[in-house]
mmCIF file of C-alpha atoms in Angstrom:
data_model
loop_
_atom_site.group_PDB
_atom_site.id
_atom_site.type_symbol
_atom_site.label_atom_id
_atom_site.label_comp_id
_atom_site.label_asym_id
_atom_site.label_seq_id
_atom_site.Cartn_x
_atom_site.Cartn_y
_atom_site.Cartn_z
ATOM 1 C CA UNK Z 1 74.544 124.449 78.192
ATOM 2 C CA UNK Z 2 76.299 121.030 76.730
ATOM 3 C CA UNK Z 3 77.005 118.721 79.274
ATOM 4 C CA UNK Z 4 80.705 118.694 78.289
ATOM 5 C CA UNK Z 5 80.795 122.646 78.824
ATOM 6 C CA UNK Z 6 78.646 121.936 82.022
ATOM 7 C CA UNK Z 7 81.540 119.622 83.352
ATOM 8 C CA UNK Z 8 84.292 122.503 82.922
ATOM 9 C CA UNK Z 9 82.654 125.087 84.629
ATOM 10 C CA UNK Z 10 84.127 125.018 88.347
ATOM 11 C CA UNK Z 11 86.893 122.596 89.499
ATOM 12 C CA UNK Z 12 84.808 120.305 92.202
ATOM 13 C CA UNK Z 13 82.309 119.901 89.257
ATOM 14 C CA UNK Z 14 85.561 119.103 87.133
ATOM 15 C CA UNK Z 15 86.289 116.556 89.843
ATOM 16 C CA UNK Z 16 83.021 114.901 89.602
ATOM 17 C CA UNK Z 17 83.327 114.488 86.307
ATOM 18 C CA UNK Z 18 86.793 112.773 86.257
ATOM 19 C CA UNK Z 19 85.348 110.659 89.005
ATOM 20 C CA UNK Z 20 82.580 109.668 86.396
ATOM 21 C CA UNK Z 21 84.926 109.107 83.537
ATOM 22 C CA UNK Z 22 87.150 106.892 86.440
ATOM 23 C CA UNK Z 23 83.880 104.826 87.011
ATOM 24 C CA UNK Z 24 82.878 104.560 83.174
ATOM 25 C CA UNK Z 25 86.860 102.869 82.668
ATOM 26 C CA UNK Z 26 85.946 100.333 85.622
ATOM 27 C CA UNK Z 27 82.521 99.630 84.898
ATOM 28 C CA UNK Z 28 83.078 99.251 80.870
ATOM 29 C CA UNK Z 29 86.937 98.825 80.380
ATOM 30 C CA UNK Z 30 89.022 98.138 78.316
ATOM 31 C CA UNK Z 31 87.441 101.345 76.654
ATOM 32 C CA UNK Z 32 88.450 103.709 74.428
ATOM 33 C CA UNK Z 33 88.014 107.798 74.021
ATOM 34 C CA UNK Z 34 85.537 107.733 71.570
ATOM 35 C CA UNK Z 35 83.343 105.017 73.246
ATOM 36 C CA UNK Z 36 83.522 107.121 76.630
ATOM 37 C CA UNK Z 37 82.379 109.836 74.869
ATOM 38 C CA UNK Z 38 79.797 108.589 73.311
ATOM 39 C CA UNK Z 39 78.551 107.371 76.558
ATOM 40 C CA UNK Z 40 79.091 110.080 78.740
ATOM 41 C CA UNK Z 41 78.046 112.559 75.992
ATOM 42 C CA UNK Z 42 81.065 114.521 76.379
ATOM 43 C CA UNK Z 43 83.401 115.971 73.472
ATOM 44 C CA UNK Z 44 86.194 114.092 72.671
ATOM 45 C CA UNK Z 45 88.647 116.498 73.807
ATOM 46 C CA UNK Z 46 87.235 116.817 77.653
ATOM 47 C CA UNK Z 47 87.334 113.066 77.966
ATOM 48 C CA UNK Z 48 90.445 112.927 76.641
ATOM 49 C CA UNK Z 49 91.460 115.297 79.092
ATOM 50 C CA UNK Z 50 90.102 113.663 81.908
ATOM 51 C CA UNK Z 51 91.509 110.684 80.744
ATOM 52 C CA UNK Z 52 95.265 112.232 80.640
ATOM 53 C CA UNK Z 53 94.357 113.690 83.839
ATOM 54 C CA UNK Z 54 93.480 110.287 85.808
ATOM 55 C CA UNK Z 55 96.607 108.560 83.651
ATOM 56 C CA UNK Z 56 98.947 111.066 85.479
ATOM 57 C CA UNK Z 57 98.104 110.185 88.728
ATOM 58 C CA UNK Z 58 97.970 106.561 88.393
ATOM 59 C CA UNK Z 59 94.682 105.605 88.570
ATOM 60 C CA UNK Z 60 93.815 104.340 84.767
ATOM 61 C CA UNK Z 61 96.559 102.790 82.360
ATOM 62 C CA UNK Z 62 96.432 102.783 78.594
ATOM 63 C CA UNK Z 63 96.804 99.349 76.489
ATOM 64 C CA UNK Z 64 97.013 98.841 73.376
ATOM 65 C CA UNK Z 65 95.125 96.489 71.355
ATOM 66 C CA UNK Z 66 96.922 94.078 69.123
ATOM 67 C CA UNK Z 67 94.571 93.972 66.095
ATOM 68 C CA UNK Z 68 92.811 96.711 66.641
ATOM 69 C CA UNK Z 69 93.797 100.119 64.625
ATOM 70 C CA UNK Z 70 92.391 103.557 65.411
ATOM 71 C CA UNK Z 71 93.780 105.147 62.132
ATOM 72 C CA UNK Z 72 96.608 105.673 59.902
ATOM 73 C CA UNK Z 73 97.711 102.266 61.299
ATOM 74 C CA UNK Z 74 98.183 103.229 64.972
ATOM 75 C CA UNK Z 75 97.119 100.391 67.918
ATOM 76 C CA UNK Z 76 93.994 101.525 69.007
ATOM 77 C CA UNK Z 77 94.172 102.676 73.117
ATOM 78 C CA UNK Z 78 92.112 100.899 75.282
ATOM 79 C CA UNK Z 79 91.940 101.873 79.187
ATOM 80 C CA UNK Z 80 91.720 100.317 82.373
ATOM 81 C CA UNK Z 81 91.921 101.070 86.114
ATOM 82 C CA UNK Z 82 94.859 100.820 87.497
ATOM 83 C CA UNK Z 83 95.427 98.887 91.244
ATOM 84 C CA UNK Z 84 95.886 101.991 92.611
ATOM 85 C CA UNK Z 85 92.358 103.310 91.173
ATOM 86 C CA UNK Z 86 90.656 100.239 92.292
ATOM 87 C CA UNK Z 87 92.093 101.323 95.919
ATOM 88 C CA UNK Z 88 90.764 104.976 95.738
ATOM 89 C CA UNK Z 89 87.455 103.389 94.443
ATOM 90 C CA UNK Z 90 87.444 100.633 97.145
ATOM 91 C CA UNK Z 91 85.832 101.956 100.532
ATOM 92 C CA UNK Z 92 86.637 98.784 102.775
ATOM 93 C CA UNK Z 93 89.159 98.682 105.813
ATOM 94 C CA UNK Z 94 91.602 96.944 104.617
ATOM 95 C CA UNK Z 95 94.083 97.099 107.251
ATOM 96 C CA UNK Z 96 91.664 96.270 109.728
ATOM 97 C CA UNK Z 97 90.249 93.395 107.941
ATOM 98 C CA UNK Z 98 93.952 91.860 107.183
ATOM 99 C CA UNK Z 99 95.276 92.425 110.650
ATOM 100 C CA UNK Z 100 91.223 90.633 111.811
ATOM 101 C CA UNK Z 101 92.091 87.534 109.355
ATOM 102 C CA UNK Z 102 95.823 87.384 110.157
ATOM 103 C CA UNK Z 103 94.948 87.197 113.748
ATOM 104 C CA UNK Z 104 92.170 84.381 113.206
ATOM 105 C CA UNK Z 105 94.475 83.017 111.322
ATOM 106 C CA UNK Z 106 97.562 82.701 113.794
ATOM 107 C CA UNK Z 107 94.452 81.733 116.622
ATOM 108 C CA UNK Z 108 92.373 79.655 114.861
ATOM 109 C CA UNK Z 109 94.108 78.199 111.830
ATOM 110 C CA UNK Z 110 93.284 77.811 107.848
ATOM 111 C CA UNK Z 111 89.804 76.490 108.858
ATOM 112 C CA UNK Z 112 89.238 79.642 111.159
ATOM 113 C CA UNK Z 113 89.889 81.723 107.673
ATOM 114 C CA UNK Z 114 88.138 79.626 105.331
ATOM 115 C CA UNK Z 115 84.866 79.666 107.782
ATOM 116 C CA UNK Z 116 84.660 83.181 107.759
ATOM 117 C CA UNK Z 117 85.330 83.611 103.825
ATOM 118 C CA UNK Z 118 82.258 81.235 103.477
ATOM 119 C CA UNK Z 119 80.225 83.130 105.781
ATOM 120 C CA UNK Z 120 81.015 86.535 103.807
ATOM 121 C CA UNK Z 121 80.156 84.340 100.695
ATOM 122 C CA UNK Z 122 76.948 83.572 102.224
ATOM 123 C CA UNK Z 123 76.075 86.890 102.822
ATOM 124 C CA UNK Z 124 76.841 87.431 99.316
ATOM 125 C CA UNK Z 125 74.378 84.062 97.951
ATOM 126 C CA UNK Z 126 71.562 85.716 100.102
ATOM 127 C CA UNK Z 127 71.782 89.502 98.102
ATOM 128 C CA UNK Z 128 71.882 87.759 94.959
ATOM 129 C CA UNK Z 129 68.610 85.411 95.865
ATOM 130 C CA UNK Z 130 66.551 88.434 96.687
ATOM 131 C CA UNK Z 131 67.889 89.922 93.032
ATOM 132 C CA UNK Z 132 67.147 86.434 91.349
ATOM 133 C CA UNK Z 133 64.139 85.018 91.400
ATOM 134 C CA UNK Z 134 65.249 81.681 90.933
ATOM 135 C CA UNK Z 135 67.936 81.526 93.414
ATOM 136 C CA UNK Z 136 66.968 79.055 95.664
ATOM 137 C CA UNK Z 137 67.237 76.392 97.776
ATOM 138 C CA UNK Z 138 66.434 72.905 96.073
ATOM 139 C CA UNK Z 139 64.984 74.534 93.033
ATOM 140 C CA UNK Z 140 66.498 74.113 89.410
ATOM 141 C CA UNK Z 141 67.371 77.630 88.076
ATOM 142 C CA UNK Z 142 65.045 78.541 85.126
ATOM 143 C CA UNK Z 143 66.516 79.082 81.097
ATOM 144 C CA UNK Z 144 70.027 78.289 79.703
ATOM 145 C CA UNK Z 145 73.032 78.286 81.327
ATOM 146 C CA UNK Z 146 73.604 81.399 78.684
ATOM 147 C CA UNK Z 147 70.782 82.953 80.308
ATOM 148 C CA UNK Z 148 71.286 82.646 83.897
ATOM 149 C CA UNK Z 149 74.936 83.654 83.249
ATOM 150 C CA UNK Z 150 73.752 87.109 82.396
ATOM 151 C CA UNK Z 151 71.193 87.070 84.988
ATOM 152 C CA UNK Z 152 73.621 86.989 87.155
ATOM 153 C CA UNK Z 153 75.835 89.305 85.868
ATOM 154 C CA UNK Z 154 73.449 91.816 86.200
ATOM 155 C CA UNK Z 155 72.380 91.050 89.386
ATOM 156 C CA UNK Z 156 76.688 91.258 90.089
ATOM 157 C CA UNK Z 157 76.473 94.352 88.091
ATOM 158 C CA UNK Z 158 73.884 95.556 90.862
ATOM 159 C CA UNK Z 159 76.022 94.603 93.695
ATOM 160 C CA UNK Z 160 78.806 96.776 93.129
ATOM 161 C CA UNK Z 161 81.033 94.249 90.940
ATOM 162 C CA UNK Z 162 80.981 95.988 87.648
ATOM 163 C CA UNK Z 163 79.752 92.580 85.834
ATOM 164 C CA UNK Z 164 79.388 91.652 82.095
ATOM 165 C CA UNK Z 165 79.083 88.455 80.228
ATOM 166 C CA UNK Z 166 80.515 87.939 76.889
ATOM 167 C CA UNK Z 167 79.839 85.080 74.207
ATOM 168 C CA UNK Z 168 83.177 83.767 73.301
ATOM 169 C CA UNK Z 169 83.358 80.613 70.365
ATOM 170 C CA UNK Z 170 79.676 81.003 69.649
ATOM 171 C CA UNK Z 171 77.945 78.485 67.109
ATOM 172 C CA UNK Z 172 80.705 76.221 68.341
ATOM 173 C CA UNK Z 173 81.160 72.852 70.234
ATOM 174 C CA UNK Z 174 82.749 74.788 72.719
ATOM 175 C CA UNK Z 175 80.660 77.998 73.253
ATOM 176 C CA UNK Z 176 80.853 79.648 76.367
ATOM 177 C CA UNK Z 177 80.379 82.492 78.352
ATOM 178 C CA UNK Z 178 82.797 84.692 80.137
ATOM 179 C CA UNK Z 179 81.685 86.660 83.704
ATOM 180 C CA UNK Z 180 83.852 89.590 84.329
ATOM 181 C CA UNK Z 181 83.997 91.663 87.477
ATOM 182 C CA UNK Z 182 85.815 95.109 86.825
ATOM 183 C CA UNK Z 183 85.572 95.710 90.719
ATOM 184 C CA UNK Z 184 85.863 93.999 93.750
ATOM 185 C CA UNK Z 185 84.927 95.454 96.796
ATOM 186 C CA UNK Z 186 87.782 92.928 98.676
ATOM 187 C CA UNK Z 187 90.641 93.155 96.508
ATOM 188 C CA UNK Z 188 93.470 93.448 98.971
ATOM 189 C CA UNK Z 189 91.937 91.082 101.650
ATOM 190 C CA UNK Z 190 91.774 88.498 98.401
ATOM 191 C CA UNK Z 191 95.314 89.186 97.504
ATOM 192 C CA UNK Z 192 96.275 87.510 101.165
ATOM 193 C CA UNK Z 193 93.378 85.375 101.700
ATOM 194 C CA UNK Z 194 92.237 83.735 98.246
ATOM 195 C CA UNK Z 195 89.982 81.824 100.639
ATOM 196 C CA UNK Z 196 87.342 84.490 99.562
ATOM 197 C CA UNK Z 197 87.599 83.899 95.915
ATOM 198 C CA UNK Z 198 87.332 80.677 95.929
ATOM 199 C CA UNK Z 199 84.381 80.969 98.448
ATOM 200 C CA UNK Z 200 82.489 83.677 95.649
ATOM 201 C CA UNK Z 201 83.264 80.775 92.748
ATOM 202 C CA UNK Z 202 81.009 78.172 94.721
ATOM 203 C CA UNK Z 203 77.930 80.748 94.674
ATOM 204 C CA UNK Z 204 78.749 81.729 90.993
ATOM 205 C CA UNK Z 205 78.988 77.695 90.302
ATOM 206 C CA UNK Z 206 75.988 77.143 92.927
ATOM 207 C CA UNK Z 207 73.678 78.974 90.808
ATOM 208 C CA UNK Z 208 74.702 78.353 87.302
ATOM 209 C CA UNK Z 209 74.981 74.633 88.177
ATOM 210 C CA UNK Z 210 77.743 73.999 85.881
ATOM 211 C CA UNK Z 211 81.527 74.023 86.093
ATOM 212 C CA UNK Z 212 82.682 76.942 86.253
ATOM 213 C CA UNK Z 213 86.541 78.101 86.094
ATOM 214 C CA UNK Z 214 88.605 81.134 87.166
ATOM 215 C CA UNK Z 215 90.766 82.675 84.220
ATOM 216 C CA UNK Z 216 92.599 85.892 86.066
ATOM 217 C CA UNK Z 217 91.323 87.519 89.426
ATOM 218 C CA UNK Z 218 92.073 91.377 90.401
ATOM 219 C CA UNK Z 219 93.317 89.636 93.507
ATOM 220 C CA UNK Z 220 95.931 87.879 91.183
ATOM 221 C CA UNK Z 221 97.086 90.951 88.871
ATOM 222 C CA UNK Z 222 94.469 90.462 86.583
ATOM 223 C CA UNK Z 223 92.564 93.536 85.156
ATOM 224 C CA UNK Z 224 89.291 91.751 85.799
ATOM 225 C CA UNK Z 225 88.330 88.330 87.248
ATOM 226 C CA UNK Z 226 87.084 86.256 84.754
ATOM 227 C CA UNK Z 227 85.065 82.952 84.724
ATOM 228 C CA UNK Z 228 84.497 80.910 81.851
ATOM 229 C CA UNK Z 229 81.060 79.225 81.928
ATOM 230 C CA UNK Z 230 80.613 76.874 79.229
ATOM 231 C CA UNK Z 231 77.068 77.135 77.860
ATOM 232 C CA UNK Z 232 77.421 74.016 75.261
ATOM 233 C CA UNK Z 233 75.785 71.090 76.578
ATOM 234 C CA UNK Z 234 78.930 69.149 75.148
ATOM 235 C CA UNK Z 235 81.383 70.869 77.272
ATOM 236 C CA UNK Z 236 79.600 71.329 80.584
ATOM 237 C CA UNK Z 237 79.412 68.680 82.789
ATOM 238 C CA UNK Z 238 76.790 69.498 85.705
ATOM 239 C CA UNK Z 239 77.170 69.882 89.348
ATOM 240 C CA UNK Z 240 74.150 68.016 90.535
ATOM 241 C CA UNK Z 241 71.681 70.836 88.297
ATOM 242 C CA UNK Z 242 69.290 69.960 86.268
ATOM 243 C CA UNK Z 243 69.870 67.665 82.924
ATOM 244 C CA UNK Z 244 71.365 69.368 80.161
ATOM 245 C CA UNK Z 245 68.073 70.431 77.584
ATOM 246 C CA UNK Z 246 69.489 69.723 74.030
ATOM 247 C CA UNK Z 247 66.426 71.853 72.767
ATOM 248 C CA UNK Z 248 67.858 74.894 74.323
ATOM 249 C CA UNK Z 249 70.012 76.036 71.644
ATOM 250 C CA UNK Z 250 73.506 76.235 74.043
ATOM 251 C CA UNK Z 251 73.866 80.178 74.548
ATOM 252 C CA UNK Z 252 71.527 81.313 72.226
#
């Protein structure tokens, strides 16, 4: 048996497999039919009833590409998780953890907040130093900044954040990388309290030791949060890391 007909057979393993094709679109979107497909190794048509299926009820949105044509001169459709499928995803107490911050807030002012967003950061820095190797204290981080930036987005990827990097002007002056998170575990505490993002940005920034900046944020509307690392020794300046090695090729 195919695993397409597999997936079809009873309705909870239908479920499971919408839940799959819901993680695919966060982990890899924007994504299209075919490329979930060919992933999942499911026929077109399941996934793109899955797809329709998760669409209904709010959980994925369709966009179209400018640019991109899939055929006969139709915008190719791209998907992406919705807010309300990043809440069904998302397993945190929200309301608990806003009505906790609110309070410490009203207590124990902005500093009150901003402590405990660095201490959650923390938490974060000291999972990602037992997935990096060279994540640590007073030692230069090994390779390119190209290469610690995915590095780390595996080790993100690992976490729970859904993580990629992506060249972007390559073989330019101002080559860089992007980071994108399809996920964030704190979404709607980061919508109120952007103390957290800006806490996660100073680990990112910590251990690429460059300067790192914030495009869009799911906290923010985005459909991802996105930092742009610049890997061209031109257009990074450092923040107190090691000298910039001209031999290193920038992100190659």
């Amino acid at each position: 048996m195919t695993v397409a007909a597999a997936a079809e057979t009873t309705p909870s393993e239908d479920g499971r497999t919408r839940q799959r094709v819901l993680g695919y679109v966060l982990d890899q979107g924007p994504v299209s039919a075919s490329a979930l497909a060919k992933t999942m190794d499911l026929t077109a048509a399941a996934v793109r009833r899955h797809l329709d299926a998760l669409e209904a009820d709010g959980l994925i949105e369709v966009r179209a590409l400018t640019g991109q044509k899939a055929g006969r001169g139709r915008p190719a459709r791209q998907y992406t998780v919705t807010p309300e499928g990043h809440s069904q995803i998302s397993h945190t107490y929200d309301e608990l953890a806003l009505d906790l911050l609110t309070f410490m807030r009203e207590t124990g002012g902005e500093e009150a907040v901003g402590s405990f967003a660095r201490s959650h950061a923390d938490k974060l820095r000291e999972r990602l130093r037992r997935r990096l190797e060279d994540f640590r204290p007073g030692e230069a981080p090994r390779g390119t900044v190209a290469e610690r930036s995915r590095r780390l987005a595996r080790a993100l990827a690992a976490e729970g954040f859904a993580a990629s990097s992506t060249p972007v002007a390559a073989g330019t002056p101002l080559e860089a990388l992007q980071l994108c998170q399809g996920h964030c575990p704190i979404q709607h505490v980061a919508e109120r309290f952007p103390e957290f993002c800006e806490a996660e940005l100073e680990v990112i920034s910590e251990y690429l030791a460059v300067d790192v900046r914030r495009l869009s944020t799911l906290a923010g509307g985005g459909h991802v949060c996105t930092t742009h690392i610049p890997t061209s020794a031109l257009a990074r300046p450092l923040l107190g890391g090691p000298a910039p090695d001209h031999n290193q090729g920038g992100s190659r």
